[in-house]
CSV table of C-alpha atoms and ligand atoms in Angstrom, one decimal:
chain,number,residue,atom,x,y,z
A,87,MET,CA,28.2,26.1,2.2
A,88,SER,CA,26.2,28.8,3.9
A,89,ASP,CA,22.8,27.5,3.0
A,90,TYR,CA,23.4,24.3,4.8
A,91,PRO,CA,21.6,23.8,8.1
A,92,ALA,CA,23.5,24.1,11.4
A,93,ILE,CA,21.1,21.6,13.0
A,94,ILE,CA,19.8,18.4,11.4
A,95,GLN,CA,17.1,16.6,13.3
A,96,GLY,CA,18.2,13.1,12.6
A,97,GLY,CA,15.9,10.6,10.8
A,98,MET,CA,14.4,8.2,13.4
A,99,GLY,CA,12.6,5.1,12.3
A,100,ALA,CA,10.2,3.8,12.3
A,101,GLY,CA,7.9,6.8,12.4
A,102,VAL,CA,9.5,8.5,15.4
A,103,SER,CA,10.6,11.4,13.2
A,104,ASN,CA,7.3,11.7,11.4
A,105,TRP,CA,6.0,14.5,9.2
A,106,ARG,CA,4.9,16.5,12.3
A,107,LEU,CA,8.3,16.6,13.9
A,108,ALA,CA,10.2,17.2,10.7
A,109,ARG,CA,7.8,20.0,9.8
A,110,ALA,CA,8.2,21.7,13.2
A,111,VAL,CA,12.0,21.6,12.8
A,112,SER,CA,12.1,22.8,9.2
A,113,GLN,CA,9.7,25.6,10.0
A,114,LEU,CA,12.2,26.8,12.5
A,115,GLY,CA,14.8,27.1,9.7
A,116,HIS,CA,16.7,23.9,10.5
A,117,LEU,CA,16.6,20.6,8.7
A,118,GLY,CA,13.7,18.3,9.7
A,119,VAL,CA,14.1,14.8,8.5
A,120,VAL,CA,11.3,12.2,8.2
A,121,SER,CA,12.1,8.6,8.6
A,122,GLY,CA,11.5,6.7,5.3
A,123,THR,CA,11.5,3.3,7.0
A,124,ALA,CA,8.4,1.2,6.8
A,125,LEU,CA,6.3,4.2,5.6
A,126,ASP,CA,4.0,1.9,3.6
A,127,GLN,CA,3.0,0.0,6.7
A,128,ILE,CA,2.7,3.2,8.7
A,129,LEU,CA,0.4,4.8,6.1
A,130,VAL,CA,-2.0,1.8,6.0
A,131,ARG,CA,-2.0,1.5,9.8
A,132,ARG,CA,-2.8,5.2,10.3
A,133,LEU,CA,-5.6,4.8,7.8
A,134,GLN,CA,-6.9,1.7,9.6
A,135,ASP,CA,-6.8,3.7,12.9
A,136,GLY,CA,-9.3,6.1,11.4
A,137,ASP,CA,-6.7,8.7,10.2
A,138,PRO,CA,-7.3,11.1,13.1
A,139,GLY,CA,-7.1,14.7,11.9
A,140,GLY,CA,-7.5,13.5,8.3
A,141,HIS,CA,-3.9,14.2,7.5
A,142,MET,CA,-3.3,11.0,5.5
A,143,ARG,CA,-6.3,11.5,3.3
A,144,HIS,CA,-5.3,15.2,2.8
A,145,GLY,CA,-1.8,14.0,1.7
A,146,LEU,CA,-3.3,11.3,-0.5
A,147,ALA,CA,-5.5,13.8,-2.2
A,148,GLN,CA,-2.3,15.6,-3.5
A,149,PHE,CA,-0.7,12.6,-5.1
A,150,PRO,CA,-0.4,13.1,-8.8
A,151,VAL,CA,-2.0,9.8,-9.8
A,152,ARG,CA,-5.5,10.1,-8.3
A,153,GLU,CA,-6.7,6.5,-8.9
A,154,MET,CA,-3.7,5.0,-7.1
A,155,ALA,CA,-4.3,7.2,-4.0
A,156,GLU,CA,-8.0,6.5,-4.1
A,157,ARG,CA,-7.5,2.8,-4.3
A,158,ILE,CA,-5.3,2.9,-1.2
A,159,GLU,CA,-7.8,5.0,0.7
A,160,GLN,CA,-10.6,2.7,-0.2
A,161,THR,CA,-8.7,-0.4,0.7
A,162,TYR,CA,-7.3,0.7,4.1
A,163,TYR,CA,-9.3,3.7,5.5
A,164,ILE,CA,-11.6,2.7,8.3
A,165,PRO,CA,-13.9,5.6,9.4
A,166,GLY,CA,-13.6,5.8,13.2
A,167,GLY,CA,-10.7,3.3,13.3
A,168,LYS,CA,-10.6,-0.4,13.6
A,169,GLN,CA,-11.7,-2.2,16.8
A,170,GLU,CA,-8.8,-2.4,19.3
A,171,ARG,CA,-8.7,-6.2,19.2
A,172,THR,CA,-8.9,-6.5,15.4
A,173,PRO,CA,-5.6,-7.1,13.7
A,174,TYR,CA,-4.3,-4.7,11.1
A,175,LYS,CA,-4.4,-6.1,7.5
A,176,ASN,CA,-1.3,-7.9,6.4
A,177,LEU,CA,0.4,-6.6,3.3
A,178,PRO,CA,2.0,-8.8,0.7
A,179,LEU,CA,5.7,-9.1,1.5
A,180,HIS,CA,8.2,-7.1,-0.4
A,181,SER,CA,10.2,-9.0,-2.9
A,182,GLN,CA,12.7,-8.3,-5.7
A,183,ASN,CA,9.9,-7.8,-8.2
A,184,GLY,CA,7.2,-5.9,-6.5
A,185,PRO,CA,4.5,-6.9,-5.9
A,186,ARG,CA,3.0,-3.8,-7.6
A,187,GLU,CA,0.8,-3.1,-4.6
A,188,ARG,CA,3.8,-2.7,-2.4
A,189,ASP,CA,5.6,-0.5,-4.9
A,190,GLU,CA,2.5,1.8,-5.1
A,191,LEU,CA,2.2,1.9,-1.3
A,192,CYS,CA,5.9,2.9,-0.9
A,193,MET,CA,5.7,5.5,-3.6
A,194,VAL,CA,2.5,7.0,-2.2
A,195,ALA,CA,3.4,6.8,1.5
A,196,ASN,CA,6.8,8.5,0.9
A,197,PHE,CA,5.0,11.2,-1.0
A,198,VAL,CA,2.5,11.8,1.7
A,199,GLU,CA,5.0,12.0,4.5
A,200,VAL,CA,7.2,14.5,2.7
A,201,PHE,CA,4.3,16.5,1.4
A,202,LEU,CA,2.9,16.9,4.9
A,203,ALA,CA,6.3,17.8,6.3
A,204,ARG,CA,6.7,20.5,3.7
A,205,GLU,CA,3.3,22.0,4.0
A,206,GLY,CA,3.0,25.6,5.2
A,207,HIS,CA,6.6,26.7,4.8
A,208,ASP,CA,9.3,26.9,2.1
A,209,ASN,CA,12.3,25.3,3.9
A,210,PRO,CA,13.8,22.0,2.9
A,211,VAL,CA,12.8,18.7,4.4
A,212,GLY,CA,14.9,15.5,4.3
A,213,ILE,CA,14.2,11.8,4.3
A,214,ASN,CA,16.3,9.1,5.9
A,215,TYR,CA,16.7,5.5,4.8
A,216,LEU,CA,18.7,2.5,6.0
A,217,GLU,CA,20.7,1.2,3.1
A,218,LYS,CA,20.2,-2.3,4.5
A,219,ILE,CA,16.5,-2.2,3.9
A,220,GLN,CA,17.0,-2.3,0.1
A,221,ILE,CA,13.9,-3.6,-1.5
A,222,PRO,CA,11.7,-0.5,-1.0
A,223,HIS,CA,14.4,2.0,-2.0
A,224,LEU,CA,13.4,2.8,-5.6
A,225,PRO,CA,9.7,3.4,-5.3
A,226,SER,CA,10.3,5.2,-1.9
A,227,LEU,CA,12.9,7.6,-3.3
A,228,TYR,CA,10.7,8.3,-6.3
A,229,GLY,CA,7.7,9.1,-4.1
A,230,ALA,CA,9.7,11.3,-1.9
A,231,MET,CA,11.1,13.2,-4.9
A,232,LEU,CA,7.6,13.6,-6.3
A,233,ALA,CA,6.8,15.5,-3.1
A,234,GLY,CA,10.0,17.7,-3.4
A,235,VAL,CA,12.2,16.2,-0.8
A,236,GLY,CA,15.3,18.4,-0.3
A,237,TYR,CA,17.8,16.0,1.2
A,238,VAL,CA,18.2,12.2,1.2
A,239,LEU,CA,20.2,10.9,4.1
A,240,MET,CA,21.3,7.3,4.2
A,241,GLY,CA,23.3,5.1,6.6
A,242,ALA,CA,23.5,1.5,7.8
A,243,GLY,CA,25.3,0.3,4.6
A,244,ILE,CA,27.3,1.9,1.8
A,245,PRO,CA,24.9,3.6,-0.5
A,246,VAL,CA,27.3,4.3,-3.4
A,247,LYS,CA,24.6,3.7,-6.0
A,248,ILE,CA,21.9,6.0,-4.6
A,249,PRO,CA,23.2,9.3,-6.0
A,250,GLY,CA,22.9,8.0,-9.5
A,251,VAL,CA,19.3,6.9,-8.8
A,252,LEU,CA,18.4,10.4,-7.7
A,253,ASP,CA,19.9,11.8,-10.9
A,254,ARG,CA,17.7,9.5,-13.0
A,255,PHE,CA,14.5,10.2,-11.1
A,256,VAL,CA,14.9,13.9,-11.8
A,257,HIS,CA,13.9,13.1,-15.4
A,258,HIS,CA,11.5,10.3,-14.4
A,259,GLN,CA,13.9,7.8,-16.0
A,260,PRO,CA,14.0,4.1,-15.0
A,261,ALA,CA,16.6,3.2,-12.4
A,262,THR,CA,18.2,0.0,-11.0
A,263,TYR,CA,19.8,-0.7,-7.7
A,264,PRO,CA,22.1,-3.7,-6.9
A,265,LEU,CA,20.4,-6.1,-4.4
A,266,HIS,CA,22.7,-7.8,-2.0
A,267,VAL,CA,22.1,-11.5,-1.9
A,268,ALA,CA,24.0,-13.5,0.7
A,269,GLY,CA,25.7,-16.5,-0.8
A,270,ALA,CA,25.3,-15.3,-4.4
A,271,GLN,CA,27.9,-16.8,-6.7
A,272,GLU,CA,30.1,-15.1,-9.4
A,273,GLY,CA,28.0,-13.7,-12.2
A,274,GLU,CA,24.7,-13.9,-10.2
A,275,GLU,CA,24.4,-10.2,-9.5
A,276,ALA,CA,20.7,-9.4,-8.7
A,277,GLU,CA,19.2,-6.0,-9.0
A,278,LEU,CA,16.0,-4.0,-8.2
A,279,SER,CA,14.5,-2.0,-10.9
A,280,PHE,CA,11.8,0.7,-11.1
A,281,ASP,CA,10.4,2.5,-14.0
A,282,PRO,CA,8.3,5.6,-13.1
A,283,ALA,CA,6.5,5.3,-16.4
A,284,ASN,CA,4.8,2.1,-15.3
A,285,PHE,CA,3.1,4.0,-12.5
A,286,VAL,CA,2.8,7.6,-13.6
A,287,THR,CA,1.5,8.0,-17.1
A,288,GLU,CA,1.0,11.7,-17.1
A,289,LYS,CA,3.9,13.8,-18.3
A,290,LEU,CA,5.4,15.6,-15.3
A,291,PRO,CA,8.0,18.4,-15.2
A,292,PRO,CA,11.6,17.4,-14.1
A,293,LEU,CA,12.0,17.0,-10.3
A,294,VAL,CA,14.5,18.7,-8.0
A,295,ARG,CA,17.6,16.6,-7.4
A,296,PRO,CA,17.8,16.3,-3.6
A,297,ARG,CA,21.2,16.7,-1.9
A,298,PHE,CA,22.6,13.4,-0.8
A,299,LEU,CA,24.2,13.0,2.6
A,300,ALA,CA,25.8,9.7,3.5
A,301,ILE,CA,25.8,8.8,7.2
A,302,ILE,CA,29.1,7.1,8.0
A,303,SER,CA,31.2,6.2,11.0
A,304,SER,CA,34.7,6.2,9.5
A,305,ASN,CA,36.8,8.4,7.4
A,306,VAL,CA,37.7,5.4,5.2
A,307,LEU,CA,34.1,4.9,4.4
A,308,ALA,CA,33.6,8.6,3.6
A,309,ALA,CA,36.6,8.6,1.2
A,310,ALA,CA,35.3,5.3,-0.4
A,311,MET,CA,31.9,6.9,-0.9
A,312,LEU,CA,33.3,9.9,-2.8
A,313,LYS,CA,35.5,7.6,-4.9
A,314,LYS,CA,32.9,5.0,-5.8
A,315,ALA,CA,29.6,6.9,-5.8
A,316,ASN,CA,27.8,7.0,-9.2
A,317,GLY,CA,26.7,10.6,-8.7
A,318,SER,CA,27.3,13.6,-6.4
A,319,VAL,CA,27.5,13.2,-2.6
A,320,GLU,CA,26.9,16.6,-1.1
A,321,GLY,CA,28.1,15.8,2.4
A,322,PHE,CA,28.5,13.5,5.4
A,323,VAL,CA,26.9,12.9,8.7
A,324,ILE,CA,29.5,11.4,11.0
A,325,GLU,CA,27.9,9.3,13.6
A,326,GLY,CA,29.6,8.1,16.7
A,327,PRO,CA,28.7,5.1,18.9
A,328,THR,CA,26.7,7.0,21.5
A,329,ALA,CA,24.0,7.8,18.9
A,330,GLY,CA,20.5,6.4,19.2
A,331,GLY,CA,19.3,3.6,16.9
A,332,HIS,CA,21.6,1.2,15.2
A,333,ASN,CA,25.4,1.8,15.6
A,334,ALA,CA,28.2,0.8,13.4
A,335,PRO,CA,29.9,-2.3,14.8
A,336,PRO,CA,33.2,-1.6,16.6
A,337,ARG,CA,36.4,-2.0,14.5
A,338,GLY,CA,38.3,-5.2,15.2
A,339,LYS,CA,37.0,-8.0,17.4
A,340,LEU,CA,33.6,-7.5,19.1
A,341,GLN,CA,34.2,-7.1,22.8
A,342,LEU,CA,31.5,-6.9,25.5
A,343,ASP,CA,31.7,-5.4,29.0
A,344,GLN,CA,30.5,-7.1,32.2
A,345,SER,CA,26.9,-6.2,31.5
A,346,GLY,CA,27.1,-7.5,27.9
A,347,GLU,CA,27.3,-4.1,26.2
A,348,VAL,CA,29.4,-3.4,23.2
A,349,ILE,CA,32.7,-1.7,23.9
A,350,TYR,CA,34.0,1.0,21.5
A,351,GLY,CA,37.6,2.2,21.6
A,352,GLU,CA,40.2,4.5,20.1
A,353,ARG,CA,40.0,2.8,16.7
A,354,ASP,CA,36.3,3.8,16.4
A,355,GLN,CA,37.3,7.5,16.5
A,356,VAL,CA,36.9,9.3,13.2
A,357,ASP,CA,39.9,11.2,11.9
A,358,LEU,CA,38.4,14.6,11.3
A,359,ASP,CA,41.5,15.9,9.5
A,360,LYS,CA,40.9,13.3,6.9
A,361,ILE,CA,37.2,14.3,6.7
A,362,ARG,CA,38.1,18.0,6.3
A,363,GLN,CA,40.4,17.1,3.5
A,364,LEU,CA,37.5,15.6,1.5
A,365,GLY,CA,36.2,19.2,1.1
A,366,ARG,CA,32.5,18.3,1.7
A,367,PRO,CA,30.3,19.8,4.5
A,368,PHE,CA,29.9,17.4,7.4
A,369,TRP,CA,27.7,17.2,10.5
A,370,LEU,CA,28.7,15.5,13.7
A,371,ALA,CA,26.2,13.2,15.4
A,372,GLY,CA,26.1,11.1,18.6
A,373,GLY,CA,25.9,13.1,21.8
A,374,TYR,CA,26.0,16.5,20.1
A,375,GLY,CA,22.6,17.7,21.5
A,376,SER,CA,23.8,20.8,23.4
A,377,ALA,CA,24.9,24.4,22.6
A,378,GLU,CA,28.4,23.6,23.8
A,379,ARG,CA,28.7,20.6,21.5
A,380,LEU,CA,27.3,22.6,18.6
A,381,ARG,CA,30.0,25.2,19.1
A,382,GLU,CA,32.6,22.5,19.4
A,383,ALA,CA,31.4,20.9,16.1
A,384,LEU,CA,31.6,24.3,14.3
A,385,SER,CA,35.0,24.9,15.7
A,386,LEU,CA,36.1,21.5,14.3
A,387,GLY,CA,35.1,22.6,10.8
A,388,ALA,CA,31.7,20.9,10.8
A,389,ALA,CA,28.7,22.6,9.1
A,390,GLY,CA,26.7,21.6,12.2
A,391,ILE,CA,25.3,18.7,14.1
A,392,GLN,CA,22.7,16.0,13.7
A,393,VAL,CA,20.6,15.4,16.8
A,394,GLY,CA,18.3,12.5,17.5
A,395,THR,CA,17.6,11.6,21.1
A,396,ALA,CA,16.6,15.1,22.2
A,397,PHE,CA,14.0,15.3,19.4
A,398,ALA,CA,12.8,11.7,19.9
A,399,PHE,CA,11.1,12.5,23.2
A,400,CYS,CA,9.7,15.9,22.3
A,401,GLU,CA,5.9,16.6,21.9
A,402,GLU,CA,5.9,16.4,18.1
A,403,SER,CA,7.7,13.0,17.8
A,404,GLY,CA,5.8,9.9,16.7
A,405,LEU,CA,6.8,7.9,19.9
A,406,ARG,CA,3.6,6.9,21.7
A,407,ASN,CA,2.7,9.0,24.6
A,408,ASP,CA,2.7,6.5,27.4
A,409,TYR,CA,6.3,5.5,26.5
A,410,LYS,CA,7.4,9.1,26.2
A,411,GLN,CA,5.9,10.0,29.6
A,412,ALA,CA,7.3,6.9,31.3
A,413,ILE,CA,10.8,7.6,29.9
A,414,LEU,CA,10.7,11.3,30.8
A,415,GLU,CA,9.6,10.3,34.3
A,416,LYS,CA,12.7,8.2,34.6
A,417,VAL,CA,14.8,11.0,33.2
A,418,ALA,CA,13.4,13.4,35.8
A,419,HIS,CA,14.3,10.9,38.6
A,420,SER,CA,17.8,10.2,37.1
A,421,GLU,CA,16.8,6.6,36.5
A,422,ALA,CA,16.9,6.5,32.7
A,423,ARG,CA,19.2,3.8,31.3
A,424,VAL,CA,20.3,2.8,27.8
A,425,ALA,CA,22.2,-0.3,26.8
A,426,THR,CA,24.1,-1.0,23.5
A,427,ASP,CA,22.7,-4.5,22.7
A,428,PRO,CA,25.0,-6.5,20.4
A,429,SER,CA,22.3,-9.0,19.4
A,430,ALA,CA,18.9,-7.4,19.6
A,431,SER,CA,18.8,-6.3,15.9
A,432,PRO,CA,18.3,-8.8,13.1
A,433,THR,CA,20.7,-6.6,11.1
A,434,GLY,CA,23.6,-7.8,13.2
A,435,PHE,CA,24.4,-4.2,14.0
A,436,PRO,CA,24.6,-3.1,17.7
A,437,PHE,CA,21.3,-1.5,18.7
A,438,LYS,CA,20.7,0.9,21.5
A,439,VAL,CA,17.8,0.0,23.8
A,440,ALA,CA,16.3,2.2,26.5
A,441,GLN,CA,15.2,0.1,29.5
A,442,LEU,CA,11.4,0.4,30.2
A,443,GLN,CA,8.9,-2.0,31.8
A,444,GLY,CA,6.4,-3.5,29.4
A,445,THR,CA,8.8,-3.3,26.4
A,446,LEU,CA,11.1,-5.8,24.8
A,447,SER,CA,14.0,-4.5,26.9
A,448,GLU,CA,12.6,-6.9,29.5
A,449,LEU,CA,13.6,-10.5,29.2
A,450,GLU,CA,10.2,-11.8,30.3
A,451,ILE,CA,8.4,-9.8,27.6
A,452,TYR,CA,10.9,-10.8,25.0
A,453,SER,CA,10.7,-14.5,25.9
A,454,ALA,CA,6.9,-14.6,26.1
A,455,ARG,CA,6.5,-13.3,22.5
A,456,PRO,CA,5.9,-16.1,20.0
A,457,ARG,CA,8.4,-15.7,17.1
A,458,VAL,CA,6.5,-14.4,14.1
A,459,CYS,CA,7.9,-12.7,11.0
A,460,ASP,CA,5.2,-11.0,9.0
A,461,LEU,CA,6.7,-7.6,8.1
A,462,GLY,CA,10.1,-8.6,6.8
A,463,TYR,CA,11.9,-5.2,6.5
A,464,LEU,CA,15.0,-6.4,8.2
A,465,SER,CA,15.1,-9.9,6.7
A,466,GLU,CA,18.2,-10.9,4.8
A,467,THR,CA,18.0,-11.7,1.1
A,468,TYR,CA,19.8,-15.0,0.4
A,469,ARG,CA,20.5,-17.4,-2.4
A,470,THR,CA,18.6,-20.7,-2.0
A,471,PRO,CA,20.3,-24.0,-3.0
A,472,GLU,CA,18.3,-23.9,-6.2
A,473,GLY,CA,19.8,-20.5,-7.1
A,474,LYS,CA,16.6,-18.6,-6.3
A,475,ILE,CA,16.2,-15.6,-4.0
A,476,GLY,CA,14.8,-16.2,-0.5
A,477,HIS,CA,14.3,-14.1,2.6
A,478,ARG,CA,15.2,-15.0,6.1
A,479,CYS,CA,15.3,-13.2,9.4
A,480,PRO,CA,17.1,-14.4,12.5
A,481,ALA,CA,14.1,-13.1,14.6
A,482,GLU,CA,11.7,-15.5,12.8
A,483,PRO,CA,10.9,-19.0,14.3
A,484,LEU,CA,14.2,-20.8,14.8
A,485,THR,CA,13.3,-23.9,12.8
A,486,VAL,CA,12.1,-21.8,9.8
A,487,TYR,CA,15.3,-19.8,9.9
A,488,VAL,CA,17.5,-22.9,10.1
A,489,SER,CA,15.5,-24.5,7.3
A,490,LYS,CA,16.6,-21.6,5.1
A,491,GLY,CA,20.2,-22.2,5.8
A,492,GLY,CA,20.5,-19.7,8.7
A,493,LYS,CA,22.7,-20.5,11.7
A,494,ALA,CA,20.9,-21.3,14.9
A,495,GLU,CA,23.4,-19.3,17.0
A,496,ASP,CA,22.5,-16.1,15.0
A,497,THR,CA,19.0,-16.2,16.4
A,498,ALA,CA,19.9,-15.8,20.0
A,499,GLY,CA,18.5,-12.6,21.6
A,500,LYS,CA,17.1,-11.3,18.3
A,501,ARG,CA,14.1,-9.0,18.6
A,502,CYS,CA,11.5,-8.6,16.0
A,503,LEU,CA,12.2,-4.9,15.6
A,504,CYS,CA,9.8,-4.5,12.7
A,505,ASN,CA,6.7,-5.4,14.9
A,506,ALA,CA,8.2,-3.8,18.0
A,507,LEU,CA,9.0,-0.4,16.4
A,508,LEU,CA,5.5,-0.2,14.9
A,509,ALA,CA,4.1,-0.8,18.4
A,510,THR,CA,6.4,1.9,19.7
A,511,ILE,CA,4.6,4.5,17.6
A,512,GLY,CA,1.2,3.3,18.6
A,513,HIS,CA,0.3,0.8,15.8
A,514,PRO,CA,0.9,-2.6,17.6
A,515,GLN,CA,-0.3,-5.7,15.7
A,516,VAL,CA,-2.8,-7.8,17.6
A,517,ARG,CA,-2.7,-11.6,17.3
A,518,ASN,CA,-5.4,-14.1,18.0
A,519,GLY,CA,-7.5,-11.3,19.5
A,520,ASN,CA,-5.5,-11.1,22.7
A,521,ILE,CA,-1.8,-10.8,22.1
A,522,THR,CA,-0.7,-7.2,21.5
A,523,GLU,CA,2.9,-6.6,20.2
A,524,ALA,CA,5.1,-4.8,22.8
A,525,GLY,CA,7.3,-1.9,21.7
A,526,VAL,CA,11.0,-1.3,22.0
A,527,ILE,CA,12.5,2.2,22.5
A,528,THR,CA,15.8,3.1,21.1
A,529,SER,CA,17.7,6.1,22.3
A,530,GLY,CA,21.2,7.5,22.4
A,531,ASN,CA,23.3,7.8,25.6
A,532,ASP,CA,22.2,11.4,25.9
A,533,LEU,CA,18.9,10.1,27.3
A,534,SER,CA,19.8,10.6,30.9
A,535,THR,CA,20.5,14.3,30.2
A,536,LEU,CA,17.2,15.2,28.7
A,537,ASN,CA,16.0,16.9,31.9
A,538,ARG,CA,17.9,20.0,30.5
A,539,PHE,CA,14.9,20.4,28.1
A,540,LEU,CA,12.2,19.9,30.7
A,541,PRO,CA,10.6,23.1,32.0
A,542,PRO,CA,10.3,23.1,35.9
A,543,GLU,CA,7.5,20.6,37.1
A,544,GLN,CA,6.8,19.5,33.6
A,545,LEU,CA,7.3,16.3,31.7
A,546,THR,CA,6.9,17.6,28.1
A,547,TYR,CA,9.0,19.9,25.9
A,548,SER,CA,8.7,20.8,22.2
A,549,ALA,CA,11.0,20.7,19.2
A,550,ALA,CA,11.2,24.5,19.5
A,551,ASP,CA,12.5,24.1,23.1
A,552,VAL,CA,15.2,21.7,21.8
A,553,VAL,CA,16.3,24.1,19.0
A,554,ALA,CA,16.3,27.1,21.3
A,555,LYS,CA,18.5,25.3,23.8
A,556,LEU,CA,20.9,24.2,21.1
A,557,LEU,CA,21.3,27.7,19.9
A,558,SER,CA,21.5,29.3,23.4
A,559,VAL,CA,24.8,31.2,24.1
B,251,LIG,C1,14.6,6.8,18.3
B,251,LIG,C2,15.7,6.9,17.3
B,251,LIG,C3,15.6,6.2,16.1
B,251,LIG,C4,16.7,6.3,15.2
B,251,LIG,N1,16.5,5.8,13.9
B,251,LIG,C5,17.4,6.0,13.0
B,251,LIG,C6,17.1,5.6,11.6
B,251,LIG,O1,16.1,5.0,11.3
B,251,LIG,N2,18.1,5.9,10.7
B,251,LIG,C7,19.2,6.6,11.0
B,251,LIG,O2,20.1,6.8,10.1
B,251,LIG,N3,19.5,7.0,12.2
B,251,LIG,C8,18.6,6.7,13.2
B,251,LIG,N4,18.8,7.2,14.5
B,251,LIG,C9,20.0,8.1,14.7
B,251,LIG,C10,19.7,9.6,14.6
B,251,LIG,O3,19.3,9.9,13.3
B,251,LIG,C11,20.9,10.5,15.0
B,251,LIG,O4,22.0,10.3,14.1
B,251,LIG,C12,21.4,10.1,16.4
B,251,LIG,O5,20.3,10.0,17.2
B,251,LIG,C13,22.3,11.3,16.9
B,251,LIG,O6,22.8,11.0,18.1
B,251,LIG,P1,22.0,11.4,19.5
B,251,LIG,O7,20.9,10.4,19.7
B,251,LIG,O8,23.1,11.3,20.5
B,251,LIG,O9,21.5,12.8,19.3
B,251,LIG,C14,17.8,7.1,15.5
B,251,LIG,C15,18.0,7.7,16.7
B,251,LIG,C16,16.9,7.6,17.7
B,251,LIG,C17,17.1,8.3,19.0
């Protein structure tokens, strides 16, 4: 257990925990985790922005299949960057069977992010995925493993079949993954499949099998994971409801307080006795970003903590600078506020939203945005009346969603997080030459306490400042 990290910098999608942040944390001897969400889009948008610093092209040059990486560079790289008012290229949407271009992009983009995070040091780097975003899983995992990822962390679903995929990819064997299809009938099980041999023809040596950590919010789920997983699960991240990003829905009936926020109660507490009995290392997450709470976690038998919010606003994170500065200003003036929104996310999970002018936290900005769904990561896969597979998202235009069998009431308050989260890391889509997508900032309840990392009279701090504070006595 001793070579497990005491601090995990949590995966933060999309692109907030980028290679730069994960590298900084891993270089300090802790576990830096890149977000694996939407990396295909992020890679092609960075290339269309002119690839400042040349990092993407440097990563692409290391990919084992040269022609594939070159094709991507030739298709998307724009020297000097695209014009501000020019839209980014649309990618073909992901579907159960490819298309091949998307599989290649996922594989290569995951490779590049992990490769860059690992460069210049020998410590492990992790990658984080949301189980719910299933279609890109297989090529993404294979690409990350080709780059030597040390840990795979996955939450927002029950990833019982991921460990077996990791085992197969060690030997470049084909793998399958069950695809959840809403409304599927008995005997209609759908699956995703990926055969590395269709993409990499050169004979490569076996890959390292990354450790797999499941992110869960109940001891029942942890026990179920160990019982049902089709391969080894090395540990658990136990995430409470104050954590940034998506939160597990509360147990029992959904109740809201006067301001419309989700209420969590006693039943949402994890029974740590039961977790300890499972005999696997575990990390506590959600409001653990301080030296006191790290000590507390260790005294409770945890291997350490997973921290998100404190790292999300540090210099190395992918969050765009104007948002970072504006939020840290609010923190410095004790005005920062986060709400747990029950309906913002198309996934149906509660989602934490930091309040900031000019972002989707404001009703006027949300209401003014024409509903468009052109990225599709959070869309639900469903069975059409003809027995085919379709995709629908409650943040897409209402009539379209309803025509696909979705319920009108499920669309209320839904934000297009795919477009907003890409805007939040500085790659907003531009529509009709004049509408620029606004961002949305997610953060844990720890936001208001971030001033403990700010040096006097300053509005920036580094990942090293966070780690030093967490380890202070
Ligand atoms: C900006 C942001 C984005 C996040 N995105 C993800 C994500 O994509 N996947 C995930 O498993 N957790 C995500 N999280 C949760 C973190 O990985 C971590 O578990 C959590 O932030 C820990 O609680 P804390 O915010 O109180 O430190 C996100 C958190 C933040 C702040």
